[in-house]
C-alpha positions as a printed Julia matrix, in Angstrom:
712×3 Matrix{Float64}:
  61.93  106.9    68.61
  61.86  109.45   65.82
  65.52  110.14   65.18
  69.05  108.75   65.53
  69.66  110.96   68.65
  66.78  109.18   70.42
  68.01  105.97   69.34
  71.59  106.62   70.41
  70.15  107.8    73.88
  68.24  104.52   74.12
  71.3   102.53   73.41
  73.26  104.62   75.95
  70.74  103.8    78.63
  70.97  100.22   77.83
  74.77  100.15   78.0
  75.02  102.56   80.98
  77.51  100.19   82.77
  80.1   100.76   80.09
  79.69  104.6    80.41
  79.82  104.37   84.03
  83.05  102.21   83.91
  84.72  104.51   81.61
  83.96  107.66   83.47
  84.92  106.08   86.75
  88.33  104.94   85.3
  89.19  108.45   83.6
  88.0   110.28   86.78
  90.06  108.19   89.22
  93.27  108.23   86.94
  93.1   111.98   86.73
  92.12  112.36   90.49
  95.17  110.2    91.43
  97.61  112.07   89.12
  96.35  115.41   90.32
  96.45  114.6    93.97
  99.98  113.06   93.52
 101.5   116.2    91.49
  99.71  118.61   93.93
 101.64  117.14   96.63
 104.9   116.58   94.66
 105.13  120.16   93.49
 103.75  121.69   96.82
 106.2   124.26   98.32
 105.77  122.54  101.64
 107.41  119.32  100.15
 110.06  121.26   97.9
 111.33  123.02  100.9
 112.16  119.84  102.62
 113.34  117.8    99.61
 116.89  119.09   98.57
 117.36  119.87   94.98
 118.94  116.84   93.24
 118.64  114.79   96.36
 117.78  111.04   96.41
 114.41  111.61   97.98
 113.34  113.87   95.32
 114.61  111.56   92.49
 112.61  108.67   94.28
 109.5   110.86   94.14
 109.91  111.49   90.58
 110.64  107.94   89.72
 107.38  106.8    91.43
 105.46  109.56   89.77
 106.67  108.17   86.41
 105.53  104.83   87.33
 102.11  106.22   88.37
 101.69  108.16   85.19
 102.57  105.15   83.09
 100.22  103.02   85.15
  97.26  105.25   85.06
  98.05  106.05   81.4
  97.89  102.47   80.33
  95.01  101.85   82.6
  93.04  104.64   80.96
  93.94  103.38   77.32
  92.76   99.92   78.55
  89.43  101.21   79.84
  88.95  103.22   76.61
  89.53  100.19   74.51
  87.19   98.07   76.48
  84.52  100.88   76.13
  84.92  101.01   72.31
  84.51   97.26   72.15
  80.99   97.69   73.3
  80.44  101.0    71.66
  81.07   99.37   68.3
  77.8    97.34   68.71
  75.88  100.69   69.01
  77.78  102.08   65.93
  76.77   98.85   64.03
  73.2    99.28   64.98
  72.98  102.81   63.8
  74.85  101.93   60.6
  72.24   99.21   59.93
  69.54  101.83   60.52
  71.1   103.8    57.67
  73.17  106.41   59.72
  75.97  107.89   57.82
  79.55  107.81   58.99
  79.31  111.63   59.49
  76.14  111.21   61.59
  77.85  108.58   63.73
  80.92  110.67   64.08
  78.94  113.55   65.37
  77.09  111.63   67.82
  80.22  109.66   69.08
  82.38  112.88   69.26
  79.77  114.68   71.31
  79.4   111.75   73.75
  83.17  111.52   74.07
  83.63  115.15   74.54
  81.08  115.1    77.32
  82.66  111.96   78.86
  86.21  112.86   78.54
  86.1   116.41   79.51
  83.6   116.17   82.32
  85.59  113.24   83.87
  88.96  115.0    83.57
  87.58  118.35   84.88
  85.91  116.41   87.83
  89.1   114.62   88.56
  91.25  117.62   88.43
  89.02  119.67   90.67
  88.85  117.06   93.09
  92.57  116.09   93.2
  93.77  119.09   95.32
  90.94  118.67   97.97
  91.7   115.0    98.27
  95.54  115.66   98.86
  94.65  118.41  101.16
  92.16  116.0   103.22
  94.57  113.3   103.35
  97.28  115.48  104.57
  95.02  117.0   107.33
  94.17  113.5   108.33
  97.93  112.93  108.86
  98.17  116.14  110.69
  95.28  115.27  113.0
  96.17  111.54  113.74
  99.89  111.33  113.31
 101.94  114.47  113.65
 101.28  118.2   113.27
 104.13  120.75  113.04
 104.67  124.17  111.7
 106.26  122.61  108.67
 103.34  120.56  108.01
 101.11  123.51  106.83
 100.36  122.43  103.26
 100.45  124.86  100.37
  99.87  124.17   96.65
 101.56  125.51   93.53
  99.04  126.34   90.62
 101.73  125.3    88.23
 101.24  121.61   89.29
  98.08  121.62   87.23
 100.2   121.83   84.1
 101.03  118.05   84.7
  97.34  117.37   85.1
  96.49  119.19   81.95
  99.04  117.17   80.05
  97.71  113.89   81.37
  94.22  114.83   80.68
  95.15  115.94   77.01
  96.58  112.54   76.56
  93.33  110.96   77.79
  91.08  112.96   75.54
  93.36  112.55   72.59
  93.45  108.77   73.0
  89.77  108.6    73.24
  89.12  110.69   70.07
  91.78  108.63   68.19
  89.92  105.43   69.25
  86.62  106.91   68.34
  88.06  107.87   64.81
  89.4   104.45   64.22
  85.97  103.03   65.11
  84.05  105.41   62.75
  86.39  104.62   59.82
  85.42  100.96   59.88
  82.8   100.04   57.06
  81.92   96.41   57.6
  78.64   96.38   59.65
  79.04   92.75   60.77
  82.72   93.46   61.74
  81.6    96.47   63.76
  78.89   94.7    65.51
  80.84   91.64   66.54
  83.82   93.62   67.76
  82.9    92.94   71.33
  82.88   89.22   70.79
  86.34   89.15   69.48
  88.96   87.64   71.68
  92.77   88.68   71.82
  94.45   85.24   72.09
  98.38   85.33   72.26
 100.59   82.67   70.88
 101.83   79.8    72.9
 105.32   80.2    74.4
 108.08   77.56   75.05
 108.66   76.05   78.44
 111.9    78.07   78.82
 110.33   81.33   78.15
 109.26   81.94   81.85
 112.86   80.95   83.3
 114.47   83.15   80.81
 112.18   86.12   81.87
 113.44   85.44   85.49
 116.97   85.78   84.05
 116.09   89.04   82.34
 114.62   90.4    85.58
 117.89   89.86   87.31
 120.0    91.08   84.47
 117.95   94.26   84.2
 118.06   95.04   87.99
 121.73   94.42   88.18
 122.63   96.04   84.79
 120.62   99.25   85.49
 122.27   99.6    88.76
 125.84   98.67   88.03
 126.4    99.87   84.52
 126.15  103.51   85.41
 128.94  102.99   88.13
 131.02  101.05   85.63
 130.7   103.84   83.11
 131.79  106.4    85.68
 134.8   104.21   86.86
 136.04  103.66   83.15
 135.54  107.13   81.61
 135.87  109.48   84.71
 132.61  111.03   83.87
 129.16  111.2    85.51
 126.71  108.57   83.85
 124.36  110.04   81.28
 120.62  109.61   81.66
 120.39  107.34   78.75
 122.16  104.64   80.64
 118.88  103.95   82.3
 118.19  101.8    79.16
 119.84   99.02   80.77
 116.89   98.7    83.15
 114.97   97.62   80.0
 115.61   93.89   80.39
 113.86   94.18   83.75
 110.65   95.18   82.08
 111.09   92.68   79.23
 111.72   89.97   81.73
 108.67   90.93   83.84
 106.45   90.81   80.6
 107.77   87.3    79.83
 107.11   86.06   83.31
 103.54   87.26   83.15
 103.22   85.97   79.65
 104.3    82.59   80.77
 102.02   82.7    83.82
  98.9    83.41   81.64
  99.65   80.93   78.96
 101.4    78.09   80.58
 101.46   78.49   84.13
 103.93   77.17   86.55
 102.38   73.81   87.09
 103.93   70.62   85.55
 102.54   67.23   84.69
  98.94   66.44   85.32
  98.48   69.44   87.5
  98.66   71.71   84.72
  95.18   70.61   83.43
  93.4    71.18   86.66
  92.31   74.68   85.78
  92.3    74.44   82.05
  88.94   76.14   81.65
  89.83   79.37   83.56
  93.31   79.38   82.1
  91.84   79.24   78.55
  89.6    82.2    79.37
  92.52   84.16   80.5
  94.44   82.98   77.47
  91.84   84.07   74.96
  91.93   87.68   76.71
  95.55   87.45   76.77
  96.66   91.02   75.74
  94.31   92.65   78.21
  95.21   90.32   80.94
  99.03   90.59   80.59
  98.87   94.33   80.11
  96.8    94.82   83.15
  99.15   92.47   85.21
 102.18   94.49   84.06
 100.66   97.88   85.15
  99.71   96.41   88.51
 103.11   94.83   89.08
 104.77   98.22   88.39
 102.5   100.16   90.45
 102.77   97.72   93.47
 106.56   97.94   93.17
 106.47  101.81   93.14
 104.02  101.71   96.11
 106.18   99.41   98.22
 109.24  101.49   97.43
 107.43  104.53   98.84
 106.03  102.53  101.75
 109.58  101.35  102.59
 111.01  104.92  102.78
 109.36  105.67  106.02
 110.51  102.7   108.13
 114.01  102.85  106.56
 114.3   106.48  107.84
 112.47  106.11  111.22
 113.42  102.76  112.25
 117.12  103.41  111.24
 117.1   106.57  113.08
 115.55  105.16  116.22
 117.97  102.28  116.34
 121.01  104.76  115.95
 119.59  107.21  118.67
 119.01  104.27  121.07
 122.49  102.94  120.36
 124.41  106.15  121.3
 126.78  105.83  124.23
 125.9   109.38  125.57
 122.62  110.99  126.39
 123.62  114.67  125.7
 126.18  115.92  123.23
 126.9   119.28  121.67
 129.83  121.35  120.3
 130.51  124.89  119.67
 133.35  127.38  118.57
 135.34  128.64  121.38
 134.83  132.26  120.38
 131.14  131.85  121.23
 129.47  133.06  124.4
 128.45  129.51  125.26
 126.74  128.2   128.43
 128.91  127.09  131.06
 128.91  123.86  133.0
 127.49  125.54  136.04
 124.74  127.25  134.09
 123.68  123.99  132.52
 123.72  122.14  135.98
 121.52  125.07  137.37
 119.08  124.62  134.6
 119.06  120.94  135.28
 118.46  121.42  138.91
 115.41  123.68  138.14
 113.93  120.88  136.26
 114.91  118.23  138.74
 117.5   116.52  136.39
 120.51  114.89  137.79
 123.68  115.23  135.5
 126.22  112.45  135.56
 129.58  111.76  134.01
 130.27  115.29  132.34
 133.08  115.41  129.87
 134.51  118.25  127.66
 137.52  118.36  125.43
 139.07  120.79  122.85
 139.17  120.04  119.19
 140.74  122.02  116.32
 139.56  122.78  112.8
 142.46  122.47  110.36
 142.79  122.63  106.73
 143.98  119.4   104.71
 145.09  119.06  101.23
 143.99  116.69   98.59
 142.73  116.35   94.99
 139.63  118.49   94.06
 137.23  117.12   91.5
 136.84  119.54   88.47
 133.78  118.84   86.26
 133.21  120.26   82.79
 129.93  120.95   81.05
 129.9   117.47   79.3
 129.83  115.77   82.7
 133.53  114.65   82.46
 135.76  115.3    85.49
 139.44  115.21   86.62
 141.27  115.93   89.75
 143.61  118.88   90.62
 145.81  119.16   93.67
 144.75  121.77   96.2
 146.9   122.51   99.32
 143.76  123.99  101.03
 141.11  121.54   99.94
 138.86  121.54  102.95
 138.45  121.55  106.69
 138.43  118.66  109.13
 138.01  118.15  112.85
 140.99  117.1   114.82
 141.46  115.82  118.39
 144.4   114.64  120.38
 144.63  110.98  121.39
 144.33  111.93  125.05
 141.2   113.85  124.72
 139.77  111.19  122.36
 140.36  108.53  124.91
 138.87  110.75  127.64
 135.56  111.35  125.63
 135.13  107.9   124.33
 136.66  105.69  127.2
 138.88  103.94  124.63
 142.65  103.55  124.93
 144.25  104.29  121.55
 147.87  105.07  120.92
 148.55  107.14  117.73
 152.09  107.1   116.59
 153.95  110.49  115.69
 153.28  111.49  112.22
 150.12  109.32  111.94
 146.43  109.87  112.26
 143.43  107.84  112.72
 139.91  108.4   111.2
 136.88  108.18  113.3
 133.95  106.33  111.78
 130.54  105.18  113.08
 130.27  101.68  114.33
 128.05  100.72  111.25
 130.24  102.48  108.6
 132.17  100.45  106.17
 136.04  101.03  105.97
 137.43  102.78  103.0
 135.35  105.96  102.17
 137.16  108.4   104.61
 140.61  107.01  104.37
 143.08  109.66  103.48
 145.72  109.33  100.66
 149.31  108.09  101.47
 150.12  111.5   103.05
 147.92  114.34  104.31
 149.23  117.95  104.7
 147.59  119.7   107.56
 147.43  123.53  107.72
 146.99  125.75  110.71
 144.67  128.52  109.12
 145.94  131.12  111.58
 149.71  130.7   111.37
 149.67  128.63  108.06
 152.03  126.17  109.76
 151.92  122.84  108.12
 152.13  119.19  109.52
 152.54  115.99  107.23
 150.93  112.98  108.56
 149.86  109.49  107.22
 146.98  107.01  107.95
 147.32  104.67  110.84
 143.96  103.17  111.49
 140.14  103.56  111.65
 138.51  104.17  115.11
 134.77  103.64  115.98
 132.64  106.09  117.89
 129.06  107.07  117.11
 129.05  110.33  118.88
 132.15  111.81  116.82
 131.0   110.3   113.58
 127.29  111.49  113.23
 127.39  113.57  110.05
 128.46  112.8   106.4
 130.04  116.3   106.36
 131.85  116.45  109.72
 134.78  113.94  110.12
 136.91  113.74  113.25
 140.65  112.78  113.02
 142.72  111.68  115.95
 146.35  112.99  116.25
 149.3   112.11  118.52
 149.41  114.49  121.54
 152.68  116.05  120.44
 151.6   116.43  116.84
 148.28  118.08  117.94
 150.0   120.61  120.22
 152.48  121.44  117.39
 150.06  122.01  114.61
 147.43  123.95  116.85
 149.96  126.22  118.38
 148.91  129.81  117.67
 145.49  128.81  116.33
 142.97  131.39  117.28
 139.69  130.51  119.23
 137.52  130.74  116.08
 139.3   127.82  114.63
 138.97  125.99  118.0
 135.93  123.95  119.3
 134.79  122.31  122.51
 132.7   119.12  122.52
 130.66  118.26  125.56
 129.22  114.88  126.48
 127.06  114.13  129.59
 124.57  111.69  130.88
 121.61  112.15  133.12
 119.28  109.98  135.29
 116.32  108.63  133.87
 117.06  110.2   130.4
 113.57  109.71  128.82
 111.99  111.71  131.59
 114.04  114.85  130.77
 112.18  116.28  127.81
 111.59  119.58  129.16
 115.04  120.18  130.38
 116.45  119.0   126.8
 114.06  121.29  125.09
 115.05  124.24  127.15
 118.77  123.55  126.84
 118.55  123.14  122.98
 116.93  126.51  122.75
 119.4   128.19  125.14
 122.41  126.72  123.1
 121.1   128.0   119.78
 120.41  131.42  121.39
 124.06  131.57  122.56
 125.41  131.1   119.09
 126.2   134.27  117.13
 124.82  134.96  113.43
 128.07  134.1   111.93
 127.48  130.35  112.81
 124.33  130.13  111.04
 125.32  127.96  108.23
 124.64  124.24  107.18
 126.87  121.34  107.79
 128.23  121.38  104.22
 129.53  124.88  104.44
 133.42  124.75  104.55
 135.35  127.77  105.67
 138.7   126.42  104.37
 137.23  126.06  100.88
 135.7   129.52  101.02
 139.27  131.07  102.02
 140.88  128.96   99.27
 138.35  130.31   96.69
 138.73  133.95   97.79
 142.54  133.62   97.59
 142.16  132.26   94.0
 139.83  135.22   93.19
 136.85  132.96   92.8
 133.46  133.07   94.48
 132.71  130.19   96.94
 129.81  128.2    95.9
 128.24  128.22   99.45
 127.97  132.0    99.3
 126.15  131.75   95.75
 123.9   128.88   96.41
 123.31  126.51   99.32
 122.02  123.05   99.39
 119.84  123.92  102.18
 119.06  127.17  104.15
 119.22  127.03  107.9
 117.95  129.78  110.2
 117.79  130.19  113.93
 114.33  131.21  113.53
 113.5   127.71  112.2
 115.17  125.9   114.93
 112.44  123.25  115.24
 112.26  122.36  111.62
 113.59  119.13  110.15
 116.14  121.07  107.94
 117.56  123.0   110.77
 117.99  119.88  113.07
 119.34  117.73  110.28
 121.68  120.26  108.6
 122.79  122.87  111.01
 126.53  122.49  111.51
 126.26  122.63  115.4
 123.0   120.81  115.95
 123.09  119.15  119.41
 122.32  115.44  119.88
 120.04  114.84  122.76
 118.68  111.39  123.0
 115.34  112.21  124.69
 114.77  115.13  122.23
 115.69  113.15  119.17
 113.72  110.1   120.09
 110.6   111.91  121.02
 110.54  114.37  118.21
 111.68  111.86  115.46
 108.29  111.75  113.81
 107.88  115.62  114.06
 111.37  116.21  112.69
 110.81  114.03  109.63
 107.19  114.66  109.4
 107.17  116.11  105.88
 109.39  113.23  104.61
 107.29  110.51  106.21
 103.85  111.9   105.31
 104.81  112.51  101.74
 106.0   108.87  101.03
 102.97  107.5   102.99
 100.83  109.7   100.75
 102.45  108.38   97.68
 102.13  104.84   98.66
  98.45  105.47   99.3
  97.84  106.84   95.91
  99.75  104.09   94.15
  97.83  101.32   96.07
  94.56  103.02   95.38
  95.37  102.78   91.69
  96.27   99.11   92.17
  92.85   98.38   93.78
  90.84  100.37   91.12
  92.79   98.81   88.19
  92.55   95.18   89.63
  88.78   95.7    90.48
  88.03   97.01   87.03
  90.02   94.19   85.31
  87.91   91.63   87.29
  84.66   93.3    86.54
  85.45   93.0    82.75
  86.11   89.27   83.35
  82.46   89.01   84.62
  81.2    91.07   81.49
  83.36   89.08   79.07
  82.63   85.5    80.19
  78.95   85.82   81.16
  77.89   83.75   78.27
  80.64   81.05   78.79
  79.55   80.58   82.51
  75.87   80.38   81.42
  76.81   77.66   78.86
  78.78   75.87   81.47
  76.01   75.97   84.0
  73.52   74.61   81.28
  76.0    71.78   80.62
  75.81   70.79   84.27
  78.82   72.29   85.85
  78.41   72.41   89.52
  78.29   75.69   91.33
  81.55   74.53   93.27
  83.33   74.2    89.95
  82.18   77.52   88.58
  83.31   79.21   91.85
  86.64   77.67   91.55
  86.91   78.87   88.03
  86.12   82.41   88.77
  88.37   82.29   91.83
  91.32   81.05   89.65
  91.04   84.13   87.27
  90.43   86.61   90.14
  93.24   85.28   92.24
  95.63   85.62   89.2
  94.77   89.16   88.68
  95.44   90.1    92.26
  98.0    87.35   93.25
 100.54   87.27   90.47
 101.21   90.98   90.16
 101.2    91.27   94.01
 103.61   88.52   94.46
 105.98   89.45   91.72
 105.76   93.31   92.55
 106.51   92.57   96.31
 109.32   90.19   95.64
 110.95   92.46   93.19
 110.83   95.29   95.5
 112.22   93.49   98.5
 114.97   92.01   96.46
 115.94   95.34   94.99
 115.65   97.12   98.32
 117.97   94.58  100.04
 120.34   94.8    97.04
 120.59   98.58   97.25
 121.31   98.54  100.95
 123.98   95.98  100.38
 125.66   97.62   97.44
 125.6   101.02   99.21
 128.45   99.99  101.4
 128.81   96.22  100.81
 127.14   95.48  104.14
 123.83   95.5   105.87
 124.01   97.08  109.18
 121.9    96.45  112.4
 120.07   99.7   111.74
 119.11   98.51  108.26
 118.03   95.13  109.57
 115.7    96.76  111.92
 114.19   98.84  109.09
 113.9    95.54  107.02
 112.04   93.98  109.85
 109.55   96.86  109.94
 109.2    96.68  106.11
 108.39   93.07  106.24
 105.43   93.83  108.73
 104.33   96.46  106.38
 104.28   93.89  103.53
 102.23   91.5   105.74
  99.79   94.31  106.55
  99.24   95.51  103.09
  99.04   91.98  101.78
  96.36   91.21  104.16
  94.45   94.47  103.06
  94.78   93.44   99.28
  93.54   89.98  100.27
  90.47   91.51  101.9
  89.72   93.52   98.81
  90.25   90.48   96.65
  87.64   88.65   98.69
  85.22   91.56   98.19
  85.87   91.61   94.42
  85.38   87.84   94.24
  81.96   88.24   95.8
  81.04   90.83   93.49
  82.06   89.05   90.43
  80.29   85.91   91.55
  77.13   87.97   92.22
  77.25   89.42   88.63
  77.65   85.88   87.16
  74.88   84.49   89.42
  77.41   82.08   90.95
  76.2    82.27   94.52
  78.12   79.36   96.11
  79.04   80.24   99.6
  81.93   79.04  101.62
  79.71   76.71  103.89
  78.22   75.2   100.7
  81.56   74.59   99.22
  82.62   72.55  102.27
  79.53   70.19  102.01
  80.24   69.34   98.37
């Protein structure tokens, strides 16, 4: 070797495992972030996820967790690389290389490694996302909405993450070059990172912080809104901080002390001491893994919560077919629908129809200023509601309710909690044609899933005489008809349901092409006040008859029919983009978990090779060495997996309960599916843990097999 460059190349070849590990870690991190952000910013996804909706917020939250996890993982891989790189730098310094020469060689290598890995990951990210999405379309569901498109601006997120990675590498490289003590540089890789002992109460206190952070982060914003009549600012998320602190404390206690007491705490003293002397790396890795597992499970739980809950509600409907329409529409008649049914060999039973009225009601409107504070102002024409007479309600539902004169009842679903839809002391109803008014007060809640199927459409029941009085003179455009009927062998009537659905949509005029949040009373009130109605300027969602088969149309069109066989069979197709997006996110997060945990376990083998050789020379049995390795590997996989899974399950149950202070049957069914998912994913992680354990044992020449263990 004639020059420093050849010496450096020889050292590189000798330590190629470290270069391979760094390249792989950077490549995988950038690959996962790119795939995630390409999907997150895809027009296909953004069209389905409403602006400011909970689904989009959840996607962003999990993305933040993924960025933090991959960022910490990349920094950890870089620090590990430089621990071994310091030995090369020390050798070059001993050979007389100047700091400038070492800097030049190092920075050229870092540029090639960092830029090459980032570019390769960025280029591969979009094809990976596209391939996974196409597999979804091939094996799960394929609809017109599932055609995937990408936004080039998504690569701005990738560029930012790649820039962070490159800067972190060069900053660490600069720190290495600035060191002057040759022996200190050479022995860098031998240095341990022990952490101080903690008190026995440290772990239990951390568990307390976990619960305090979860409850505080969830409840404090609601308390703020109740006290100050203002929307909670983003900085209140700081109350989640105790959760992270508590998580770190629990992991620290696990690594240093463990949770065994008495004599049992000394059973694994060797493996625990190894972990303790690499405490910072171990705890940081576990923290990242726990956060990623929690995010992955949150994404994985979204699908069963939506699909299992929706399936349960569809199956529990008391009526097979239901739809409604304005009476000024040229809608299909009963005879025409029966003719369509006869053509498809479908037998209609128990046909029921009834008139309802759309009336205005008064109330207090929320007025919000630019600072987020809000107050309420009285409006005579606050919004619209759907009203039905008690006789028609009894006819349609089979119930026997009695509404007193001057009273009204609010119709809720069977699972809904009381209170949210209760009117104030008195309610002033207005006939929008004659402007006649009627004052009524609340009597009771009634339950029916067919009339309470939308967050934006609430039905109220009036006394027959009151209904007749207030609707006298109401024009047909403010009157509606609801139709319920059953059929024989409902799950065999898909073709009839599809044809009827399309025919109903075709019979609606273009004036009815608006979403369920559109309020005609609110629009008239705004125009009379000389203002522009928000629904004419911007919409939460856009519905179009041309997209009648899309999820947006079926979920948000104001007059969307409810056909059991159609909703049941097309459930996956209707929510395809929602479901596939969160499955994709879960896959990305769990892939990051497996890569990070596998990398951490390999570093255990690299760092502790000499220790295991010494133990072998001291006469340690293969069984003992195997158990020692297994103890460390199982801690890397098991502790984050257990904590992340428990945290997610507890938080998920808490969110479902605090949403309406109850857990409904549909939510219970979705929780059962979530439990099955946890068991399945846990089995997959266990299988990967066994693979990694065999890999590490092979690297350390500990080849004890299970059969040999049983004989010892």
